[in-house]
Amino acid sequence: MSQKALWIFAPAVKQSQKNSITKQGKRKAQAGAFVRGLLFPAAVLAIWELAGYLGIISQTLLPRPTDIFVSFTDLLLTGNLLYHFQVSLLRALGGFLIGGTLGLLAGLLVGFSSKTEQIIDPTMQMLRTIPTLAVIPLFILWFGFGEVSKLLLIAKGAFFPLYVNTFLGIRSVDTKMFEVAKVLEFSRWKQIKNLVLPSALPNILLGLRLALGAAWLALVAAELMGSSEGIGYLITDARQFSQTTVVFVGIIIFAVFGKASDSFVRFFERRLLKWRDSYKG
């Protein structure tokens, strides 16, 4: 290769090497963050196991992590755990899709129209303050103990976080940006697509995370109120027979998959909000 060709391609090679080093640095940072995230739960489990082994804590009230793991494997091998988890997962997804979709649409509608806000928002804010547990008897009276009441209870839990954060995100857009849009002669649709929605996206994604968490919480309440299937039923049934290890298995499953769903949204949040330069701590 001639000296001239080397001179032309040298900047590209340097940039490629720089990008490769940056990617390696990001991977190392992510791996380090993952390891640091495991330190605290690992320490808690070690202390918990040791306290149980030495007899400091009661095995009936707080069984050792190894005993909980044995119960988990037994339930997994018999197929009971997978069946009940599948039922709970479908309930959570169904209720979240209903409530989250309606919450997003209502938030967009109220956010873009002050007249709609005056009509709908006062009622929504009043309904938002009603605890989920308070409406369980009413849902049972209206819809019975079937799947409809459970799905609607989960939908109620998922609705308001997305509604409030979508509405807040739209109304938090800086008005100076609209002045710039007028200078650039943006159409109404272009303003919404290129200005409002990107600015509101951080709030909408936050609402999505909160809605997922609320859906899992409502799922527990829905399954505890009267169900013959699901992880909540598994916990209730184990409580009646004083099977504390099985109760812990159910609680840990809710915790793990609640965290997994939150991490799933955070993954897309990092991808969609690359443009935002925020404080990393």
XYZ file of N, CA and C in Angstrom:
843
model
N 0.856 -1.197 0.000
C 0.000 0.000 0.000
C 0.893 1.248 0.000
N 0.542 2.219 -0.817
C 1.341 3.426 -0.941
C 1.214 4.317 0.295
N 2.185 5.232 0.408
C 2.164 6.164 1.538
C 0.920 7.040 1.513
N 0.484 7.403 0.301
C -0.716 8.250 0.168
C -1.964 7.527 0.668
N -2.071 6.220 0.311
C -3.230 5.430 0.755
C -3.221 5.292 2.270
N -2.031 5.054 2.840
C -1.934 4.946 4.300
C -2.355 6.247 4.974
N -1.969 7.353 4.386
C -2.326 8.664 4.950
C -3.830 8.884 4.905
N -4.472 8.375 3.856
C -5.933 8.545 3.711
C -6.683 7.672 4.708
N -6.224 6.413 4.870
C -6.981 5.474 5.703
C -6.599 5.516 7.181
N -5.530 6.199 7.513
C -5.081 6.240 8.910
C -6.126 6.794 9.878
N -6.794 7.929 9.554
C -7.819 8.436 10.482
C -8.950 7.443 10.726
N -9.363 6.732 9.659
C -10.444 5.752 9.803
C -10.023 4.602 10.706
N -8.766 4.152 10.548
C -8.265 3.059 11.389
C -8.191 3.497 12.851
N -7.706 4.729 13.067
C -7.622 5.256 14.436
C -8.988 5.373 15.083
N -9.977 5.829 14.301
C -11.341 5.964 14.816
C -11.922 4.602 15.160
N -11.645 3.601 14.300
C -12.124 2.239 14.552
C -11.517 1.680 15.831
N -10.216 1.911 16.018
C -9.551 1.449 17.237
C -10.113 2.154 18.467
N -10.390 3.441 18.324
C -10.955 4.214 19.437
C -12.337 3.700 19.813
N -13.175 3.395 18.794
C -14.510 2.851 19.057
C -14.436 1.493 19.728
N -13.457 0.671 19.290
C -13.281 -0.654 19.881
C -12.905 -0.548 21.352
N -11.992 0.385 21.665
C -11.569 0.599 23.062
C -12.739 1.101 23.903
N -13.550 2.000 23.324
C -14.718 2.532 24.041
C -15.715 1.427 24.358
N -15.964 0.535 23.371
C -16.891 -0.576 23.584
C -16.382 -1.526 24.658
N -15.075 -1.807 24.636
C -14.491 -2.671 25.660
C -14.617 -2.044 27.045
N -14.404 -0.732 27.106
C -14.559 -0.024 28.377
C -15.980 -0.084 28.898
N -16.961 0.038 27.991
C -18.367 -0.033 28.392
C -18.711 -1.422 28.906
N -18.197 -2.453 28.221
C -18.474 -3.830 28.651
C -17.891 -4.088 30.031
N -16.655 -3.603 30.261
C -16.032 -3.774 31.579
C -16.815 -3.032 32.657
N -17.301 -1.834 32.330
C -18.090 -1.051 33.298
C -19.395 -1.759 33.631
N -20.049 -2.339 32.595
C -21.295 -3.065 32.815
C -21.062 -4.317 33.655
N -19.968 -5.034 33.354
C -19.638 -6.235 34.133
C -19.344 -5.869 35.587
N -18.617 -4.763 35.772
C -18.320 -4.306 37.127
C -19.568 -3.915 37.889
N -20.488 -3.237 37.217
C -21.752 -2.838 37.853
C -22.571 -4.069 38.236
N -22.564 -5.084 37.365
C -23.307 -6.321 37.654
C -22.737 -7.025 38.883
N -21.409 -7.101 38.951
C -20.758 -7.749 40.099
C -21.045 -6.983 41.380
N -20.934 -5.650 41.323
C -21.220 -4.837 42.519
C -22.663 -4.990 42.964
N -23.572 -5.171 41.988
C -24.977 -5.371 42.332
C -25.235 -6.683 43.051
N -24.340 -7.665 42.840
C -24.502 -8.969 43.496
C -23.896 -9.014 44.898
N -23.037 -8.048 45.223
C -22.316 -8.091 46.494
C -23.251 -8.049 47.697
N -24.195 -7.106 47.689
C -25.074 -6.951 48.859
C -25.987 -8.169 49.068
N -26.732 -8.636 48.018
C -27.564 -9.825 48.244
C -26.744 -11.060 48.625
N -25.532 -11.197 48.066
C -24.691 -12.342 48.418
C -24.297 -12.289 49.894
N -23.981 -11.090 50.380
C -23.622 -10.931 51.791
C -24.811 -11.237 52.696
N -25.993 -10.756 52.298
C -27.204 -11.021 53.086
C -27.496 -12.517 53.144
N -27.390 -13.207 52.010
C -27.648 -14.650 51.963
C -26.648 -15.423 52.823
N -25.379 -14.998 52.790
C -24.351 -15.683 53.586
C -24.625 -15.531 55.095
N -24.956 -14.310 55.514
C -25.265 -14.066 56.934
C -26.527 -14.821 57.342
N -27.530 -14.810 56.463
C -28.798 -15.506 56.707
C -28.554 -17.013 56.872
N -27.776 -17.593 55.970
C -27.485 -19.032 56.020
C -26.718 -19.380 57.293
N -25.746 -18.566 57.620
C -24.947 -18.816 58.820
C -25.791 -18.709 60.086
N -26.662 -17.698 60.151
C -27.530 -17.527 61.325
C -28.480 -18.706 61.483
N -28.997 -19.228 60.366
C -29.868 -20.399 60.423
C -29.114 -21.648 60.819
N -27.905 -21.796 60.294
C -27.084 -22.970 60.599
C -26.713 -23.015 62.082
N -26.434 -21.844 62.664
C -26.057 -21.774 64.078
C -27.267 -21.782 65.011
N -28.475 -21.754 64.441
C -29.689 -21.797 65.251
C -30.056 -20.475 65.889
N -29.513 -19.378 65.375
C -29.806 -18.055 65.938
C -31.241 -17.655 65.608
N -31.716 -18.027 64.416
C -33.084 -17.711 64.009
C -33.880 -19.001 63.834
N -35.185 -18.916 64.037
C -36.057 -20.087 63.952
C -36.225 -20.540 62.502
N -36.134 -21.844 62.279
C -36.306 -22.395 60.934
C -37.751 -22.277 60.454
N -38.679 -22.226 61.386
C -40.094 -22.103 61.008
C -40.407 -20.685 60.537
N -39.852 -19.698 61.230
C -40.129 -18.310 60.872
C -39.266 -17.846 59.700
N -38.004 -18.238 59.693
C -37.084 -17.780 58.655
C -36.157 -18.936 58.253
N -36.631 -19.788 57.343
C -35.816 -20.942 56.936
C -34.558 -20.517 56.200
N -33.571 -21.386 56.215
C -32.295 -21.090 55.563
C -32.462 -21.032 54.037
N -31.618 -20.223 53.367
C -31.682 -20.148 51.907
C -31.536 -21.504 51.217
N -30.719 -22.400 51.793
C -30.557 -23.732 51.190
C -31.865 -24.518 51.245
N -32.617 -24.392 52.358
C -33.914 -25.074 52.464
C -34.919 -24.498 51.463
N -34.866 -23.183 51.272
C -35.756 -22.544 50.289
C -35.415 -23.027 48.885
N -34.122 -23.183 48.613
C -33.692 -23.661 47.297
C -34.153 -25.097 47.070
N -34.116 -25.916 48.104
C -34.593 -27.307 47.993
C -36.083 -27.323 47.661
N -36.873 -26.466 48.324
C -38.311 -26.377 48.029
C -38.545 -25.900 46.601
N -37.711 -24.945 46.161
C -37.817 -24.440 44.794
C -37.581 -25.549 43.772
N -36.537 -26.350 43.971
C -36.240 -27.435 43.032
C -37.327 -28.505 43.059
N -37.885 -28.790 44.241
C -38.971 -29.774 44.334
C -40.200 -29.313 43.551
N -40.573 -28.042 43.735
C -41.723 -27.496 43.009
C -41.459 -27.452 41.505
N -40.211 -27.172 41.146
C -39.845 -27.098 39.734
C -39.908 -28.470 39.079
N -39.425 -29.473 39.776
C -39.400 -30.833 39.220
C -40.797 -31.430 39.094
N -41.683 -31.090 40.024
C -43.057 -31.608 39.956
C -43.904 -30.897 38.904
N -43.446 -29.735 38.452
C -44.182 -28.980 37.436
C -45.181 -27.988 38.005
N -45.401 -28.008 39.323
C -46.368 -27.085 39.930
C -45.940 -25.632 39.784
N -44.657 -25.393 39.979
C -44.158 -24.014 39.957
C -44.314 -23.392 38.573
N -43.936 -24.123 37.541
C -44.027 -23.602 36.186
C -45.477 -23.321 35.801
N -46.378 -24.196 36.214
C -47.795 -23.999 35.888
C -48.339 -22.745 36.551
N -48.099 -22.623 37.848
C -48.612 -21.451 38.576
C -47.948 -20.163 38.099
N -46.665 -20.229 37.770
C -45.985 -19.037 37.270
C -46.537 -18.611 35.914
N -46.819 -19.571 35.060
C -47.381 -19.249 33.745
C -48.722 -18.539 33.885
N -49.554 -19.024 34.790
C -50.864 -18.404 35.026
C -50.690 -16.968 35.521
N -49.783 -16.768 36.479
C -49.552 -15.429 37.034
C -48.984 -14.488 35.982
N -48.045 -14.994 35.185
C -47.424 -14.154 34.156
C -48.440 -13.683 33.127
N -49.314 -14.578 32.689
C -50.349 -14.207 31.709
C -51.324 -13.194 32.300
N -51.657 -13.358 33.567
C -52.543 -12.394 34.234
C -51.880 -11.016 34.298
N -50.610 -11.004 34.708
C -49.897 -9.729 34.840
C -49.771 -9.026 33.487
N -49.420 -9.791 32.452
C -49.270 -9.195 31.121
C -50.605 -8.698 30.581
N -51.657 -9.497 30.763
C -52.989 -9.094 30.282
C -53.480 -7.821 30.951
N -53.389 -7.788 32.285
C -53.825 -6.597 33.012
C -52.970 -5.389 32.704
N -51.648 -5.596 32.560
C -50.753 -4.484 32.243
C -51.043 -3.913 30.863
N -51.278 -4.772 29.884
C -51.565 -4.294 28.529
C -52.860 -3.482 28.492
N -53.878 -3.941 29.229
C -55.154 -3.206 29.264
C -54.968 -1.859 29.955
N -54.467 -1.906 31.192
C -54.329 -0.675 31.969
C -53.273 0.263 31.416
N -52.119 -0.297 30.979
C -51.050 0.543 30.448
C -51.438 1.246 29.160
N -52.109 0.522 28.266
C -52.547 1.126 27.000
C -53.554 2.241 27.239
N -54.533 1.983 28.095
C -55.533 3.007 28.403
C -54.904 4.203 29.118
N -53.955 3.938 30.022
C -53.279 5.019 30.735
C -52.458 5.886 29.802
N -51.758 5.253 28.860
C -50.963 6.001 27.887
C -51.848 6.869 26.996
N -52.930 6.281 26.494
C -53.844 7.035 25.624
C -54.504 8.194 26.367
N -54.931 7.932 27.614
C -55.557 8.995 28.409
C -54.557 10.103 28.727
N -53.309 9.726 29.027
C -52.279 10.724 29.306
C -51.975 11.586 28.095
N -51.924 10.977 26.910
C -51.699 11.739 25.678
C -52.860 12.679 25.400
N -54.068 12.169 25.588
C -55.269 12.969 25.312
C -55.346 14.182 26.232
N -55.140 13.966 27.511
C -55.217 15.053 28.485
C -54.016 15.993 28.341
N -52.849 15.428 28.024
C -51.655 16.252 27.887
C -51.727 17.230 26.728
N -52.341 16.816 25.632
C -52.398 17.664 24.437
C -53.590 18.620 24.424
N -54.537 18.430 25.325
C -55.743 19.263 25.310
C -56.074 19.761 26.715
N -56.027 21.073 26.908
C -56.349 21.644 28.225
C -57.833 21.487 28.551
N -58.682 21.516 27.520
C -60.126 21.329 27.746
C -60.419 19.911 28.224
N -59.754 18.933 27.599
C -59.916 17.541 28.036
C -59.395 17.365 29.450
N -58.308 18.065 29.773
C -57.763 18.012 31.131
C -58.793 18.492 32.152
N -59.472 19.598 31.843
C -60.467 20.144 32.760
C -61.647 19.195 32.967
N -61.957 18.391 31.943
C -63.085 17.465 32.034
C -62.702 16.169 32.740
N -61.527 15.604 32.377
C -61.173 14.244 32.810
C -60.264 14.214 34.032
N -59.256 15.094 34.072
C -58.205 14.966 35.082
C -58.689 15.036 36.531
N -59.616 15.933 36.901
C -60.069 15.935 38.309
C -60.623 14.588 38.765
N -61.404 13.944 37.894
C -61.954 12.629 38.226
C -60.857 11.589 38.332
N -59.885 11.640 37.399
C -58.773 10.684 37.413
C -57.945 10.819 38.683
N -57.692 12.052 39.086
C -56.897 12.270 40.295
C -57.631 11.775 41.542
N -58.940 11.878 41.533
C -59.719 11.369 42.661
C -59.677 9.845 42.702
N -59.845 9.210 41.529
C -59.808 7.745 41.460
C -58.419 7.203 41.781
N -57.397 7.987 41.447
C -56.010 7.548 41.675
C -55.716 7.372 43.157
N -56.373 8.156 44.004
C -56.101 8.100 45.446
C -56.814 6.933 46.140
N -57.692 6.230 45.424
C -58.391 5.087 46.018
C -57.438 3.894 46.055
N -57.136 3.329 47.226
C -56.228 2.179 47.298
C -56.776 0.977 46.538
N -55.869 0.220 45.946
C -56.269 -0.967 45.177
C -57.010 -1.972 46.050
N -56.535 -2.141 47.288
C -57.182 -3.108 48.189
C -58.618 -2.709 48.515
N -58.901 -1.391 48.467
C -60.244 -0.921 48.818
C -61.291 -1.306 47.779
N -60.869 -1.499 46.529
C -61.837 -1.809 45.473
C -61.998 -3.313 45.251
N -61.226 -4.128 45.966
C -61.333 -5.585 45.785
C -62.746 -6.096 46.093
N -63.357 -5.708 47.241
C -64.732 -6.189 47.496
C -65.720 -5.777 46.406
N -65.542 -4.566 45.880
C -66.436 -4.086 44.829
C -66.257 -4.888 43.542
N -65.006 -5.174 43.183
C -64.743 -5.969 41.984
C -65.304 -7.382 42.124
N -65.234 -7.937 43.339
C -65.789 -9.277 43.570
C -67.303 -9.260 43.406
N -67.953 -8.206 43.932
C -69.409 -8.085 43.789
C -69.821 -7.930 42.332
N -69.048 -7.156 41.576
C -69.396 -6.895 40.178
C -69.046 -8.060 39.247
N -67.841 -8.618 39.423
C -67.334 -9.584 38.444
C -67.073 -10.976 39.004
N -67.311 -11.151 40.326
C -67.077 -12.460 40.918
C -65.599 -12.725 41.153
N -65.263 -14.012 41.352
C -63.880 -14.402 41.628
C -63.142 -14.857 40.376
N -63.718 -14.641 39.210
C -63.105 -15.113 37.963
C -61.946 -14.258 37.492
N -61.522 -14.537 36.263
C -60.363 -13.864 35.699
C -60.615 -12.387 35.411
N -61.862 -12.032 35.124
C -62.180 -10.643 34.753
C -61.824 -9.693 35.895
N -62.238 -10.049 37.111
C -61.961 -9.173 38.257
C -60.460 -9.042 38.498
N -59.720 -10.124 38.302
C -58.266 -10.083 38.514
C -57.587 -9.212 37.455
N -57.975 -9.383 36.200
C -57.384 -8.589 35.125
C -57.673 -7.097 35.314
N -58.899 -6.775 35.708
C -59.261 -5.371 35.892
C -58.542 -4.753 37.090
N -58.324 -5.552 38.120
C -57.592 -5.054 39.294
C -56.139 -4.735 38.918
N -55.525 -5.611 38.131
C -54.158 -5.362 37.664
C -54.131 -4.159 36.721
N -55.144 -4.066 35.859
C -55.229 -2.938 34.929
C -55.346 -1.617 35.679
N -56.102 -1.605 36.773
C -56.222 -0.382 37.582
C -54.860 0.020 38.151
N -54.098 -0.970 38.611
C -52.782 -0.670 39.161
C -51.825 -0.109 38.120
N -51.918 -0.610 36.869
C -51.004 -0.178 35.801
C -51.440 1.127 35.145
N -52.702 1.467 35.255
C -53.246 2.624 34.532
C -52.651 3.950 35.001
N -52.691 4.214 36.292
C -52.401 5.561 36.789
C -50.929 5.973 36.692
N -49.941 5.093 36.932
C -48.552 5.545 36.735
C -48.271 6.017 35.314
N -48.788 5.303 34.313
C -48.569 5.718 32.926
C -49.366 6.970 32.594
N -50.575 7.055 33.107
C -51.404 8.241 32.852
C -50.738 9.495 33.392
N -50.335 9.459 34.655
C -49.771 10.641 35.314
C -48.438 11.046 34.673
N -47.562 10.075 34.414
C -46.245 10.405 33.876
C -46.294 10.829 32.416
N -47.213 10.278 31.643
C -47.374 10.719 30.255
C -47.874 12.159 30.218
N -48.887 12.441 31.024
C -49.432 13.794 31.129
C -48.355 14.780 31.590
N -47.588 14.389 32.619
C -46.529 15.251 33.150
C -45.431 15.474 32.117
N -45.072 14.424 31.382
C -44.017 14.539 30.381
C -44.376 15.515 29.272
N -45.616 15.461 28.810
C -46.062 16.361 27.738
C -46.100 17.804 28.229
N -46.612 18.007 29.441
C -46.726 19.365 29.963
C -45.385 19.940 30.435
N -44.342 19.099 30.524
C -43.029 19.578 30.960
C -42.155 20.061 29.801
N -42.667 19.948 28.572
C -41.895 20.390 27.406
C -41.728 21.911 27.473
N -40.503 22.366 27.283
C -40.188 23.797 27.357
C -40.906 24.557 26.232
N -41.604 25.634 26.581
C -42.347 26.416 25.580
C -41.424 27.100 24.573
N -40.168 27.324 24.966
C -39.226 27.942 24.027
C -38.979 27.059 22.814
N -39.126 25.759 23.010
C -38.935 24.837 21.897
C -40.048 24.992 20.861
N -41.235 25.343 21.315
C -42.335 25.580 20.379
C -42.087 26.855 19.569
N -41.458 27.837 20.201
C -41.111 29.060 19.472
C -40.107 28.762 18.355
N -39.151 27.882 18.655
C -38.194 27.458 17.633
C -38.910 26.694 16.520
N -39.885 25.842 16.911
C -40.647 25.068 15.924
C -41.441 25.985 14.995
N -41.943 27.102 15.530
C -42.674 28.057 14.702
C -41.745 28.729 13.692
N -40.529 29.052 14.155
C -39.549 29.664 13.253
C -39.197 28.700 12.123
N -39.079 27.408 12.468
C -38.750 26.386 11.468
C -39.969 25.948 10.652
N -41.143 26.519 11.013
C -42.398 26.229 10.311
C -42.754 24.752 10.360
N -42.643 24.180 11.554
C -43.059 22.790 11.746
C -44.580 22.710 11.728
N -45.110 21.656 11.111
C -46.551 21.398 11.175
C -46.893 20.857 12.565
N -48.208 20.762 12.852
C -48.641 20.266 14.157
C -48.131 18.844 14.394
N -48.224 17.978 13.381
C -47.780 16.601 13.520
C -46.262 16.544 13.707
N -45.522 17.420 12.979
C -44.071 17.447 13.099
C -43.650 17.919 14.488
N -44.397 18.849 15.065
C -44.111 19.297 16.425
C -44.277 18.151 17.420
N -45.348 17.385 17.230
C -45.613 16.261 18.138
C -44.538 15.192 17.994
N -44.205 14.851 16.742
C -43.269 13.752 16.468
C -41.824 14.115 16.808
N -41.398 15.321 16.455
C -39.992 15.698 16.604
C -39.682 16.499 17.854
N -40.717 16.974 18.540
C -40.487 17.858 19.674
C -41.117 17.321 20.968
N -42.433 17.126 20.947
C -43.148 16.787 22.181
C -42.822 15.373 22.660
N -43.003 14.390 21.772
C -42.810 12.998 22.190
C -41.372 12.693 22.616
N -40.332 13.144 21.888
C -38.966 12.903 22.390
C -38.706 13.555 23.751
N -39.253 14.759 23.962
C -39.063 15.439 25.251
C -39.820 14.741 26.377
N -40.988 14.154 26.047
C -41.809 13.489 27.059
C -41.402 12.044 27.296
N -40.547 11.498 26.412
C -40.199 10.075 26.480
C -39.587 9.647 27.814
N -38.683 10.430 28.453
C -38.156 10.007 29.764
C -39.252 9.789 30.801
N -40.234 10.680 30.847
C -41.344 10.530 31.785
C -42.216 9.332 31.433
N -42.450 9.122 30.136
C -43.284 7.996 29.700
C -42.625 6.668 30.072
N -41.305 6.576 29.866
C -40.594 5.345 30.219
C -40.559 5.135 31.730
N -40.449 6.222 32.476
C -40.540 6.113 33.939
C -41.919 5.605 34.341
N -42.962 6.140 33.699
C -44.320 5.663 33.961
C -44.487 4.198 33.629
N -43.818 3.747 32.559
C -43.866 2.341 32.171
C -43.249 1.454 33.242
N -42.119 1.892 33.785
C -41.478 1.126 34.865
C -42.354 1.066 36.113
N -42.927 2.204 36.474
C -43.805 2.242 37.653
C -45.061 1.421 37.426
N -45.584 1.439 36.198
C -46.787 0.673 35.873
C -46.530 -0.830 35.965
N -45.349 -1.266 35.531
C -45.000 -2.682 35.643
C -44.921 -3.112 37.109
N -44.290 -2.259 37.929
C -44.223 -2.554 39.360
C -45.596 -2.609 39.997
N -46.457 -1.663 39.631
C -47.824 -1.636 40.171
C -48.619 -2.849 39.708
N -48.370 -3.311 38.483
C -49.070 -4.495 37.967
C -48.702 -5.734 38.773
N -47.416 -5.878 39.122
C -46.999 -7.018 39.940
C -47.621 -6.955 41.336
N -47.669 -5.745 41.916
C -48.288 -5.592 43.237
C -49.777 -5.932 43.196
N -50.452 -5.443 42.154
C -51.886 -5.729 42.014
C -52.128 -7.204 41.750
N -51.192 -7.856 41.059
C -51.320 -9.299 40.806
C -51.361 -10.078 42.118
N -50.481 -9.707 43.051
C -50.457 -10.372 44.357
C -51.800 -10.207 45.059
N -52.303 -8.965 45.073
C -53.599 -8.700 45.715
C -54.712 -9.476 45.022
N -54.672 -9.533 43.686
C -55.715 -10.227 42.922
C -55.721 -11.718 43.212
N -54.532 -12.313 43.329
C -54.459 -13.761 43.540
C -54.711 -14.142 44.998
N -54.430 -13.226 45.899
C -54.698 -13.516 47.312
C -56.178 -13.368 47.659
N -56.935 -12.642 46.825
C -58.335 -12.379 47.175
C -59.228 -13.585 46.909
N -58.742 -14.560 46.208
C -59.551 -15.751 45.964
C -59.223 -16.372 44.629
N -58.222 -17.247 44.631
C -57.774 -17.835 43.381
C -57.380 -19.278 43.619
N -57.498 -20.106 42.593
C -57.098 -21.501 42.686
C -55.871 -21.789 41.829
N -55.290 -20.721 41.255
C -54.109 -20.866 40.407
C -53.234 -19.632 40.573
N -51.951 -19.799 40.284
C -51.035 -18.659 40.326
C -50.101 -18.707 41.521
N -49.074 -17.873 41.476
C -48.082 -17.826 42.558
C -48.713 -17.328 43.851
N -49.650 -16.378 43.739
C -50.341 -15.891 44.932
C -51.112 -16.998 45.627
N -51.772 -17.838 44.844
C -52.480 -18.995 45.412
C -51.496 -19.951 46.070
N -50.327 -20.159 45.423
C -49.299 -21.046 45.974
C -48.849 -20.554 47.348
N -48.699 -19.231 47.487
C -48.297 -18.640 48.768
C -49.383 -18.837 49.821
N -50.641 -18.579 49.440
C -51.764 -18.731 50.381
C -51.911 -20.168 50.834
N -51.801 -21.093 49.891
C -51.924 -22.516 50.213
C -50.790 -22.955 51.134
N -49.574 -22.474 50.880
C -48.429 -22.833 51.722
C -48.576 -22.247 53.126
N -49.137 -21.050 53.221
C -49.341 -20.429 54.545
C -50.283 -21.256 55.402
N -51.332 -21.793 54.791
C -52.307 -22.597 55.540
C -51.681 -23.861 56.117
N -50.662 -24.399 55.434
C -50.003 -25.627 55.902
C -48.652 -25.341 56.552
N -48.410 -24.049 56.855
C -47.167 -23.618 57.522
C -45.913 -24.034 56.762
N -45.977 -23.989 55.436
C -44.813 -24.299 54.598
C -44.077 -22.986 54.275
N -43.300 -22.534 55.229
C -42.647 -21.232 55.107
C -41.691 -21.177 53.922
N -41.028 -22.288 53.634
C -40.085 -22.292 52.511
C -40.797 -22.024 51.185
N -41.987 -22.587 51.018
C -42.757 -22.385 49.785
C -43.227 -20.932 49.694
N -43.601 -20.352 50.846
C -43.995 -18.939 50.875
C -42.827 -18.072 50.389
N -41.624 -18.376 50.858
C -40.442 -17.616 50.433
C -40.156 -17.822 48.951
N -40.387 -19.025 48.451
C -40.195 -19.281 47.019
C -41.087 -18.351 46.198
N -42.355 -18.241 46.589
C -43.292 -17.362 45.889
C -42.882 -15.902 45.967
N -42.459 -15.473 47.155
C -42.037 -14.074 47.338
C -40.813 -13.762 46.470
N -39.848 -14.672 46.457
C -38.620 -14.458 45.678
C -38.924 -14.427 44.187
N -39.855 -15.260 43.738
C -40.239 -15.255 42.319
C -40.826 -13.900 41.928
N -41.719 -13.368 42.766
C -42.277 -12.036 42.504
C -41.170 -10.988 42.454
N -40.213 -11.080 43.386
C -39.128 -10.097 43.442
C -38.228 -10.191 42.212
N -37.851 -11.423 41.830
C -36.917 -11.619 40.710
C -37.535 -11.170 39.397
N -38.771 -11.574 39.141
C -39.373 -11.224 37.857
C -39.863 -9.775 37.836
N -40.137 -9.203 38.993
C -40.401 -7.769 39.041
C -39.159 -6.977 38.667
N -38.008 -7.399 39.200
C -36.737 -6.764 38.852
C -36.394 -6.997 37.383
N -36.666 -8.205 36.874
C -36.369 -8.516 35.471
C -37.173 -7.634 34.525
N -38.455 -7.427 34.830
C -39.296 -6.575 33.978
C -38.820 -5.125 34.025
N -38.382 -4.671 35.203
C -37.859 -3.315 35.324
C -36.558 -3.157 34.534
N -35.679 -4.159 34.595
C -34.421 -4.115 33.848
C -34.678 -4.142 32.348
N -35.722 -4.845 31.934
C -36.085 -4.911 30.514
C -36.436 -3.522 29.984
N -37.217 -2.769 30.766
C -37.582 -1.410 30.362
C -36.362 -0.494 30.401
N -35.508 -0.660 31.399
C -34.307 0.170 31.517
C -33.354 -0.058 30.339
N -33.331 -1.282 29.810
C -32.502 -1.575 28.637
C -32.947 -0.719 27.451
N -34.260 -0.691 27.207
C -34.783 0.133 26.116
C -34.651 1.617 26.430
N -34.720 1.955 27.711
C -34.556 3.348 28.120
C -33.168 3.853 27.747
N -32.149 3.033 27.987
C -30.783 3.428 27.634
C -30.622 3.566 26.126
N -31.295 2.704 25.367
C -31.195 2.763 23.908
C -31.918 3.992 23.350
N -33.111 4.259 23.873
C -33.934 5.338 23.326
C -33.506 6.724 23.792
N -32.794 6.773 24.924
C -32.415 8.074 25.495
C -30.912 8.306 25.439
N -30.272 7.800 24.382
C -28.832 8.010 24.220
C -28.487 9.491 24.085
N -29.447 10.250 23.523
C -29.202 11.672 23.285
C -29.148 12.485 24.569
N -29.677 11.932 25.659
C -29.767 12.713 26.898
C -28.478 12.589 27.703
N -27.912 13.722 28.063
C -26.690 13.760 28.880
C -27.095 14.032 30.328
N -27.113 12.982 31.140
C -27.585 13.119 32.512
C -26.500 12.700 33.501
N -26.699 13.080 34.734
C -25.728 12.791 35.802
C -25.724 11.301 36.095
N -24.512 10.688 36.137
C -24.390 9.244 36.342
C -24.061 8.866 37.781
N -23.770 9.839 38.616
C -23.456 9.543 39.995
C -21.975 9.276 40.218
